[in-house]
Short mmCIF file of C-alpha atoms in Angstrom, two decimals:
data_model
loop_
_atom_site.label_atom_id
_atom_site.label_comp_id
_atom_site.label_asym_id
_atom_site.label_seq_id
_atom_site.Cartn_x
_atom_site.Cartn_y
_atom_site.Cartn_z
CA MET A 691 89.83 -29.95 -49.69
CA ASN A 692 89.56 -26.69 -51.03
CA SER A 693 90.39 -25.71 -54.76
CA PRO A 694 94.07 -24.84 -55.55
CA GLU A 695 92.78 -21.28 -56.19
CA ILE A 696 91.03 -20.75 -52.83
CA GLN A 697 93.94 -22.29 -51.23
CA LEU A 698 96.51 -20.30 -52.78
CA LEU A 699 94.47 -17.10 -51.80
CA ILE A 700 94.34 -17.97 -48.43
CA GLN A 701 97.97 -18.64 -48.50
CA HIS A 702 99.24 -15.77 -49.87
CA LEU A 703 97.00 -13.73 -47.34
CA SER A 704 98.15 -15.43 -44.31
CA LYS A 705 101.66 -14.03 -45.32
CA LEU A 706 100.89 -10.51 -45.14
CA PRO A 707 101.99 -8.68 -42.31
CA GLY A 708 99.71 -8.79 -38.82
CA LEU A 709 97.72 -12.10 -40.35
CA GLY A 710 97.81 -15.52 -39.94
CA PRO A 711 96.32 -18.64 -41.05
CA ARG A 712 92.85 -18.23 -39.45
CA SER A 713 92.48 -14.39 -40.72
CA GLY A 714 93.90 -15.21 -44.16
CA ARG A 715 90.79 -17.65 -44.47
CA ARG A 716 88.32 -14.75 -42.79
CA VAL A 717 89.70 -12.30 -45.40
CA ALA A 718 89.81 -14.79 -48.38
CA LEU A 719 86.04 -15.58 -47.69
CA HIS A 720 85.32 -12.09 -47.14
CA LEU A 721 86.66 -11.22 -50.61
CA LEU A 722 84.86 -14.09 -52.34
CA LYS A 723 81.41 -13.26 -50.88
CA ARG A 724 81.71 -9.72 -51.93
CA ARG A 725 83.23 -9.64 -55.45
CA GLU A 726 81.58 -6.73 -57.28
CA LYS A 727 81.87 -4.36 -54.18
CA ILE A 728 85.01 -5.26 -52.57
CA PHE A 729 87.27 -7.96 -54.28
CA ARG A 730 87.40 -6.49 -57.91
CA PRO A 731 87.52 -2.85 -56.68
CA LEU A 732 90.29 -3.98 -54.07
CA ILE A 733 92.26 -5.82 -57.27
CA GLN A 734 91.91 -2.82 -59.37
CA VAL A 735 93.68 -0.62 -56.55
CA MET A 736 96.27 -2.75 -56.57
CA LEU A 737 96.54 -2.99 -59.83
CA ASP A 738 96.93 0.71 -60.22
CA ALA A 739 99.45 1.03 -57.23
CA GLU A 740 101.37 -1.70 -58.19
CA GLN A 741 101.89 -0.12 -61.74
CA LYS A 742 102.24 3.49 -60.93
CA VAL A 743 103.99 3.85 -57.65
CA LYS A 744 108.05 4.10 -58.01
CA THR A 745 110.83 5.02 -55.43
CA CYS A 746 111.73 8.65 -55.90
CA HIS A 747 115.16 8.76 -56.75
CA ILE A 748 116.51 11.89 -54.52
CA CYS A 749 114.65 10.90 -51.02
CA HIS A 750 113.46 7.28 -51.93
CA ALA A 751 110.01 7.89 -50.50
CA LEU A 752 107.27 6.07 -52.62
CA ASP A 753 104.87 8.01 -54.88
CA ALA A 754 103.09 7.95 -58.28
CA SER A 755 105.80 10.73 -59.57
CA ASP A 756 109.61 10.52 -59.66
CA PRO A 757 110.97 12.82 -58.09
CA CYS A 758 108.12 12.33 -55.62
CA THR A 759 105.63 15.33 -54.51
CA LEU A 760 107.34 16.34 -51.61
CA CYS A 761 110.91 16.84 -53.50
CA VAL A 762 109.30 19.10 -55.86
CA ASP A 763 106.70 20.89 -53.14
CA PRO A 764 108.07 24.64 -53.53
CA LYS A 765 105.92 25.38 -50.24
CA ARG A 766 108.54 22.85 -48.64
CA ASP A 767 111.90 24.20 -47.04
CA PRO A 768 114.53 23.19 -49.10
CA HIS A 769 117.00 23.90 -46.44
CA GLN A 770 116.17 20.89 -44.13
CA ILE A 771 116.44 17.21 -44.55
CA CYS A 772 114.61 14.95 -41.94
CA VAL A 773 116.36 11.51 -42.21
CA VAL A 774 113.81 8.51 -41.37
CA GLU A 775 114.45 4.86 -41.04
CA ASP A 776 111.23 3.82 -43.52
CA VAL A 777 108.53 5.15 -45.66
CA ALA A 778 105.99 4.42 -43.01
CA ASP A 779 107.95 7.02 -40.40
CA LEU A 780 107.63 9.20 -43.14
CA TRP A 781 103.82 8.80 -43.38
CA ALA A 782 103.67 9.29 -39.60
CA LEU A 783 105.83 12.59 -39.38
CA GLU A 784 103.45 14.01 -42.26
CA ARG A 785 100.17 12.96 -40.50
CA ALA A 786 101.94 15.02 -37.46
CA ASN A 787 102.00 17.92 -39.99
CA THR A 788 104.76 19.76 -37.79
CA TYR A 789 107.51 19.82 -40.38
CA ARG A 790 107.56 21.53 -43.76
CA GLY A 791 111.28 20.37 -45.10
CA GLY A 792 112.26 17.39 -47.01
CA TYR A 793 112.88 14.02 -46.23
CA HIS A 794 115.25 11.17 -46.90
CA VAL A 795 114.58 7.67 -46.54
CA LEU A 796 117.48 5.56 -45.59
CA GLY A 797 115.88 2.09 -46.08
CA GLY A 798 116.70 0.59 -42.81
CA VAL A 799 119.22 0.97 -39.88
CA LEU A 800 122.53 -0.44 -39.19
CA SER A 801 122.36 -3.99 -37.61
CA ALA A 802 125.25 -5.99 -36.97
CA ILE A 803 123.08 -8.97 -36.45
CA ASP A 804 120.85 -8.34 -39.30
CA GLY A 805 124.28 -7.69 -41.39
CA ILE A 806 123.25 -4.21 -42.83
CA GLY A 807 125.96 -2.02 -42.96
CA PRO A 808 126.39 1.53 -44.68
CA GLN A 809 126.41 0.32 -47.97
CA GLN A 810 122.72 -1.38 -47.58
CA LEU A 811 121.35 2.03 -46.55
CA ASN A 812 120.86 4.93 -48.52
CA ILE A 813 123.19 6.84 -46.90
CA GLN A 814 125.74 7.85 -49.66
CA SER A 815 122.80 9.61 -51.28
CA LEU A 816 122.20 11.38 -48.37
CA LEU A 817 125.66 13.00 -48.59
CA ASP A 818 125.60 13.52 -52.17
CA ARG A 819 122.10 15.42 -51.77
CA ILE A 820 124.00 17.52 -48.71
CA ALA A 821 127.26 18.26 -50.80
CA GLU A 822 125.35 19.47 -53.67
CA SER A 823 122.17 21.64 -52.21
CA GLN A 824 122.01 24.32 -49.63
CA ILE A 825 121.10 22.41 -46.64
CA THR A 826 121.79 23.91 -43.30
CA GLU A 827 120.39 21.37 -41.00
CA VAL A 828 120.10 17.53 -41.18
CA ILE A 829 117.40 15.98 -38.59
CA LEU A 830 117.95 12.38 -37.48
CA ALA A 831 114.41 11.39 -36.46
CA LEU A 832 115.25 7.55 -36.44
CA ASN A 833 113.72 5.29 -34.13
CA ALA A 834 114.70 5.31 -30.28
CA THR A 835 116.04 1.76 -30.62
CA VAL A 836 119.58 0.36 -30.22
CA ASP A 837 119.78 0.30 -33.98
CA GLY A 838 118.41 3.63 -34.56
CA GLN A 839 120.80 5.66 -31.90
CA THR A 840 124.01 3.13 -33.46
CA THR A 841 123.02 4.73 -36.55
CA ILE A 842 122.33 8.24 -35.61
CA HIS A 843 126.19 8.27 -34.07
CA TYR A 844 127.19 6.88 -37.42
CA LEU A 845 125.49 9.45 -39.18
CA ILE A 846 126.96 12.42 -36.99
CA GLU A 847 130.57 11.13 -37.75
CA GLN A 848 129.51 10.92 -41.52
CA LEU A 849 127.57 14.59 -41.32
CA ARG A 850 130.34 16.34 -39.32
CA PRO A 851 132.57 17.72 -42.42
CA PHE A 852 129.42 19.36 -43.79
CA ASN A 853 129.51 21.71 -40.71
CA LEU A 854 125.50 22.27 -40.60
CA SER A 855 123.02 21.76 -37.71
CA VAL A 856 122.53 18.42 -36.85
CA THR A 857 119.57 17.54 -34.51
CA THR A 858 117.98 14.61 -33.55
CA LEU A 859 114.11 14.53 -31.93
CA ALA A 860 113.67 15.20 -28.16
CA HIS A 861 112.89 12.08 -25.76
CA GLY A 862 110.54 11.96 -23.20
CA VAL A 863 106.95 11.18 -21.95
CA PRO A 864 104.48 10.84 -24.83
CA ILE A 865 101.52 12.86 -24.89
CA GLY A 866 98.52 11.11 -22.97
CA GLY A 867 101.20 8.72 -21.54
CA GLU A 868 100.81 7.53 -18.07
CA LEU A 869 104.01 7.48 -15.68
CA ASP A 870 103.14 4.31 -14.68
CA TYR A 871 103.01 2.64 -17.59
CA LEU A 872 106.58 4.06 -18.83
CA ASP A 873 109.89 2.29 -18.77
CA GLU A 874 112.80 3.67 -16.57
CA GLY A 875 114.89 4.80 -19.59
CA THR A 876 112.02 7.20 -20.80
CA LEU A 877 111.73 8.59 -17.28
CA PHE A 878 115.45 8.83 -16.56
CA THR A 879 115.64 10.95 -20.24
CA ALA A 880 112.58 12.84 -19.18
CA PHE A 881 113.69 13.83 -15.88
CA GLN A 882 116.95 14.83 -16.96
CA ALA A 883 115.82 16.86 -19.94
CA ARG A 884 113.30 18.79 -17.72
CA ARG A 885 112.29 22.50 -18.44
CA SER A 886 111.48 25.35 -16.17
CA THR A 887 107.75 26.48 -17.21
CA MET B 979 100.27 13.99 -48.78
CA ASN B 980 100.38 10.59 -50.19
CA SER B 981 99.95 9.87 -54.07
CA PRO B 982 96.20 8.58 -54.47
CA GLU B 983 97.27 5.24 -55.77
CA ILE B 984 98.73 4.50 -52.40
CA GLN B 985 95.91 6.20 -50.54
CA LEU B 986 93.36 4.23 -52.52
CA LEU B 987 95.17 1.19 -51.73
CA ILE B 988 95.50 1.62 -48.10
CA GLN B 989 91.84 2.86 -47.87
CA HIS B 990 90.58 -0.65 -49.28
CA LEU B 991 93.20 -2.84 -47.14
CA SER B 992 92.03 -0.92 -44.03
CA LYS B 993 88.76 -2.31 -44.78
CA LEU B 994 89.33 -5.71 -44.83
CA PRO B 995 88.40 -8.02 -41.81
CA GLY B 996 90.89 -8.00 -38.78
CA LEU B 997 92.76 -4.96 -40.36
CA GLY B 998 92.32 -1.17 -39.67
CA PRO B 999 94.15 2.05 -40.41
CA ARG B 1000 97.45 1.19 -39.44
CA SER B 1001 97.62 -2.49 -40.42
CA GLY B 1002 96.39 -0.84 -43.64
CA ARG B 1003 99.23 1.04 -43.94
CA ARG B 1004 101.42 -1.69 -42.91
CA VAL B 1005 100.14 -4.45 -45.59
CA ALA B 1006 100.37 -1.58 -48.06
CA LEU B 1007 104.01 -0.63 -47.40
CA HIS B 1008 104.97 -4.20 -47.52
CA LEU B 1009 103.33 -5.11 -50.69
CA LEU B 1010 104.76 -1.84 -52.45
CA LYS B 1011 108.27 -2.64 -50.86
CA ARG B 1012 107.98 -6.11 -52.33
CA ARG B 1013 107.07 -5.96 -55.94
CA GLU B 1014 108.08 -8.90 -57.53
CA LYS B 1015 108.41 -11.34 -54.82
CA ILE B 1016 104.78 -10.48 -52.62
CA PHE B 1017 103.09 -7.94 -54.60
CA ARG B 1018 102.37 -9.37 -58.19
CA PRO B 1019 102.10 -12.80 -57.24
CA LEU B 1020 98.98 -11.86 -55.03
CA ILE B 1021 97.53 -9.51 -57.50
CA GLN B 1022 97.90 -12.55 -59.93
CA VAL B 1023 96.44 -15.26 -57.44
CA MET B 1024 93.49 -12.89 -56.31
CA LEU B 1025 92.69 -12.28 -60.12
CA ASP B 1026 92.65 -16.10 -60.51
CA ALA B 1027 90.59 -16.80 -57.51
CA GLU B 1028 88.26 -13.66 -58.45
CA GLN B 1029 87.65 -15.32 -61.82
CA LYS B 1030 87.40 -19.08 -61.26
CA VAL B 1031 86.01 -19.48 -58.08
CA LYS B 1032 81.88 -19.85 -57.90
CA THR B 1033 79.07 -21.07 -55.64
CA CYS B 1034 78.24 -24.61 -55.90
CA HIS B 1035 74.42 -24.55 -57.01
CA ILE B 1036 74.08 -27.85 -55.14
CA CYS B 1037 75.63 -27.15 -51.58
CA HIS B 1038 76.31 -23.29 -51.95
CA ALA B 1039 80.25 -23.79 -50.97
CA LEU B 1040 82.98 -22.04 -52.97
CA ASP B 1041 84.69 -23.90 -55.48
CA ALA B 1042 86.56 -23.70 -59.03
CA SER B 1043 84.01 -26.32 -60.17
CA ASP B 1044 80.04 -26.05 -60.21
CA PRO B 1045 78.96 -28.52 -58.77
CA CYS B 1046 81.96 -28.62 -56.45
CA THR B 1047 84.47 -31.23 -55.90
CA LEU B 1048 82.47 -32.20 -52.27
CA CYS B 1049 79.42 -32.53 -54.19
CA VAL B 1050 80.64 -34.77 -57.05
CA ASP B 1051 82.95 -36.97 -54.65
CA PRO B 1052 81.81 -40.19 -55.13
CA LYS B 1053 83.61 -41.28 -51.69
CA ARG B 1054 81.28 -39.08 -49.85
CA ASP B 1055 78.47 -40.50 -48.30
CA PRO B 1056 75.40 -39.13 -50.16
CA HIS B 1057 72.77 -40.16 -47.48
CA GLN B 1058 74.25 -37.43 -45.20
CA ILE B 1059 73.77 -33.47 -45.32
CA CYS B 1060 75.49 -31.47 -42.78
CA VAL B 1061 73.96 -28.08 -42.74
CA VAL B 1062 76.38 -25.13 -41.54
CA GLU B 1063 75.77 -21.46 -41.14
CA ASP B 1064 78.75 -20.47 -43.32
CA VAL B 1065 81.64 -21.86 -45.84
CA ALA B 1066 84.34 -20.99 -43.01
CA ASP B 1067 82.05 -23.50 -41.21
CA LEU B 1068 82.52 -26.09 -43.91
CA TRP B 1069 86.16 -25.62 -44.10
CA ALA B 1070 86.54 -25.86 -40.40
CA LEU B 1071 84.68 -29.01 -40.49
CA GLU B 1072 86.99 -30.37 -43.35
CA ARG B 1073 89.81 -29.63 -41.29
CA ALA B 1074 88.80 -31.74 -38.55
CA ASN B 1075 88.68 -34.46 -41.15
CA THR B 1076 85.77 -36.50 -39.32
CA TYR B 1077 82.86 -36.31 -41.50
CA ARG B 1078 82.36 -37.92 -45.25
CA GLY B 1079 79.11 -36.95 -46.38
CA GLY B 1080 77.39 -33.56 -48.03
CA TYR B 1081 76.77 -30.13 -47.17
CA HIS B 1082 74.82 -27.69 -47.28
CA VAL B 1083 75.62 -23.69 -46.38
CA LEU B 1084 72.86 -21.79 -45.33
CA GLY B 1085 74.46 -18.41 -45.81
CA GLY B 1086 73.39 -17.15 -42.57
CA VAL B 1087 71.23 -17.59 -39.75
CA LEU B 1088 67.69 -16.44 -38.86
CA SER B 1089 67.63 -13.16 -37.48
CA ALA B 1090 64.82 -10.82 -36.56
CA ILE B 1091 67.16 -7.77 -35.55
CA ASP B 1092 69.44 -8.31 -38.75
CA GLY B 1093 66.08 -8.86 -40.87
CA ILE B 1094 67.23 -12.24 -41.83
CA GLY B 1095 63.77 -14.53 -42.86
CA PRO B 1096 64.20 -18.03 -44.31
CA GLN B 1097 63.41 -16.78 -47.78
CA GLN B 1098 67.11 -14.82 -47.13
CA LEU B 1099 68.61 -17.96 -46.53
CA ASN B 1100 69.32 -21.41 -48.64
CA ILE B 1101 66.66 -23.48 -47.08
CA GLN B 1102 64.44 -24.05 -49.55
CA SER B 1103 66.92 -25.36 -51.52
CA LEU B 1104 67.86 -27.56 -48.57
CA LEU B 1105 63.94 -28.92 -48.70
CA ASP B 1106 64.31 -29.42 -52.23
CA ARG B 1107 67.70 -32.01 -52.29
CA ILE B 1108 66.06 -34.12 -49.41
CA ALA B 1109 62.76 -34.33 -51.21
CA GLU B 1110 64.45 -35.30 -54.61
CA SER B 1111 67.15 -37.67 -53.06
CA GLN B 1112 67.96 -40.42 -50.74
CA ILE B 1113 69.18 -38.24 -47.77
CA THR B 1114 68.65 -40.39 -44.43
CA GLU B 1115 70.24 -38.01 -41.98
CA VAL B 1116 70.60 -33.89 -41.76
CA ILE B 1117 73.26 -33.01 -39.15
CA LEU B 1118 72.51 -29.40 -37.55
CA ALA B 1119 76.14 -27.94 -37.35
CA LEU B 1120 74.94 -24.30 -36.64
CA ASN B 1121 76.84 -21.70 -34.24
CA ALA B 1122 75.74 -22.26 -30.74
CA THR B 1123 74.47 -18.97 -30.77
CA VAL B 1124 71.10 -17.75 -30.05
CA ASP B 1125 70.07 -17.36 -33.67
CA GLY B 1126 71.97 -20.31 -34.41
CA GLN B 1127 69.72 -22.64 -31.95
CA THR B 1128 66.71 -20.51 -33.20
CA THR B 1129 67.46 -21.44 -37.06
CA ILE B 1130 67.86 -24.95 -35.42
CA HIS B 1131 64.15 -25.36 -34.29
CA TYR B 1132 62.85 -23.52 -37.41
CA LEU B 1133 64.72 -26.29 -39.69
CA ILE B 1134 63.87 -29.07 -37.30
CA GLU B 1135 59.90 -27.92 -37.68
CA GLN B 1136 60.50 -27.70 -41.63
CA LEU B 1137 62.48 -31.40 -41.60
CA ARG B 1138 59.73 -33.28 -39.54
CA PRO B 1139 57.55 -34.29 -42.70
CA PHE B 1140 60.76 -36.10 -44.35
CA ASN B 1141 60.98 -38.46 -41.75
CA LEU B 1142 64.60 -38.72 -41.34
CA SER B 1143 67.39 -38.38 -38.52
CA VAL B 1144 68.12 -34.95 -37.72
CA THR B 1145 70.59 -34.39 -35.44
CA THR B 1146 72.55 -31.70 -33.99
CA LEU B 1147 76.18 -31.39 -32.54
CA ALA B 1148 77.17 -32.26 -29.21
CA HIS B 1149 77.54 -29.70 -26.31
CA GLY B 1150 79.93 -29.71 -23.62
CA VAL B 1151 83.54 -29.18 -22.71
CA PRO B 1152 85.95 -28.41 -25.28
CA ILE B 1153 89.16 -30.47 -25.70
CA GLY B 1154 91.66 -28.47 -23.89
CA GLY B 1155 89.06 -26.53 -22.21
CA GLU B 1156 89.63 -25.48 -18.43
CA LEU B 1157 86.57 -25.56 -16.64
CA ASP B 1158 87.90 -22.46 -14.86
CA TYR B 1159 87.32 -20.42 -17.88
CA LEU B 1160 83.82 -22.15 -18.96
CA ASP B 1161 80.66 -20.20 -18.75
CA GLU B 1162 77.72 -21.80 -16.88
CA GLY B 1163 75.50 -22.64 -19.83
CA THR B 1164 78.45 -24.71 -21.02
CA LEU B 1165 78.75 -26.61 -17.68
CA PHE B 1166 75.66 -27.27 -16.96
CA THR B 1167 75.05 -29.06 -20.89
CA ALA B 1168 78.47 -30.71 -20.11
CA PHE B 1169 76.78 -32.01 -17.04
CA GLN B 1170 73.47 -32.94 -17.51
CA ALA B 1171 75.18 -35.18 -20.73
CA ARG B 1172 77.71 -36.51 -18.71
CA ARG B 1173 78.40 -40.37 -19.86
CA SER B 1174 79.47 -43.47 -18.06
CA THR B 1175 82.88 -44.30 -18.45
#
C-alpha cells in the first residue's frame, strides 16, 4: 500500500545488520518525520563517508587517507604488527588504548566451510610487509573461535622463517566476568595459566 | 583514532531508533565494506525518499503524492475515517488488510506530561474533514495506553455535535495470546465482553 519510495527505503534499511522488517519500518518513519534534523544530515554524512573513506593499501584498515593515519603516525612503534581479523577488531583494540604499534587487517579467517583459504585473506601482503621492514614482533589478535585458532596456527607456520617474536592474546576470565557464567574452556585455560601474586 | 568521516557516520547511525554505539559501528562497517552492493544503493534510496515523500494534506499520512494514494483511491469507502496516532499504526492496519475506508493521522496523543494539547495534534483538520464531507463513521484506533484513552475521550466529546457513529477497537485476548501472560486489565475486559458462541 505504500509508495515505492517508502517501500524501498524500508527494504534496504531492514537488511542492515541488527535490523529487521519491524525496526526497518521504525527507522524509515523516524527519518521521514525528521527530514531537516536527522534524515538530510545522515544522507550527507553517508555520502561523505562513501566518497572519502578508502582501504589502506598497507594495513587494509579503513581511513580517509591511504596510507592510513595509523600507518604514517610517527608516534607508533614500527617494529610491531598486530594482526586482526576485521576492522572492527582494530577499532576495539584502539578503544582499549593499550597498543601503540602497527596493524594488519586479514579481512577474515581461514574457513573450510565458507571456502576461505589463504588466498582470500591479506596474508601475502602481511608476509611482504614483514620481509621489507624491521618488524620484531607479530601479535596475532584473532578471535578465540575455532576458525580464529586455525588461522593462528597457519600464520605461525608462515611466520616461522622470519625469526621474529610471534605472540597471541592471553586467554582467561574477562574483567568483570562472573565465574558462574563462564564456559568450561575459559575456566580451564584461566586455571592452567594462573599466576602467582 | 578514526577519520572524522567514519566517526560522524557511526555517530549518526548510533542515534537511530533501536541502534546504539555498538550496532552503529557494526552498520557503518557493513556499509563501508560493501560500497557497490549496499552502501550506494541505500544512499540512492534515501535520497529518493527524502526528496519525494511528503505528508498528505488531507489525512497526514506519508506518500510520494499529495493527496496520498489512500485518500484518492476510489475503491475505498469515503464514509469512514479511521483515526490513528501515527503513520506506523496506519501501516499496521493496512498490513492487517481488513479496513477499506479512509484514515486520519493525529500525529500523537494528548499528554499533559509531554505538554501535548489539542493544538499540537491534527484534530482541527479532522473536524474540518468531517464537517465538509459525508462521513458516517469515525473509528478511533488509538493505542490502548492511558494517553491514547484520554485522547479517545476528548475526541468523542469533539465529535458529539456531528451526530455520527463513533467506534473504538475491541479489547480482549490477542490471537495467539496465552492467558497466563496477559495482564489483569486485559483479562477483565475480555471477560466482561465475552460473547455467546
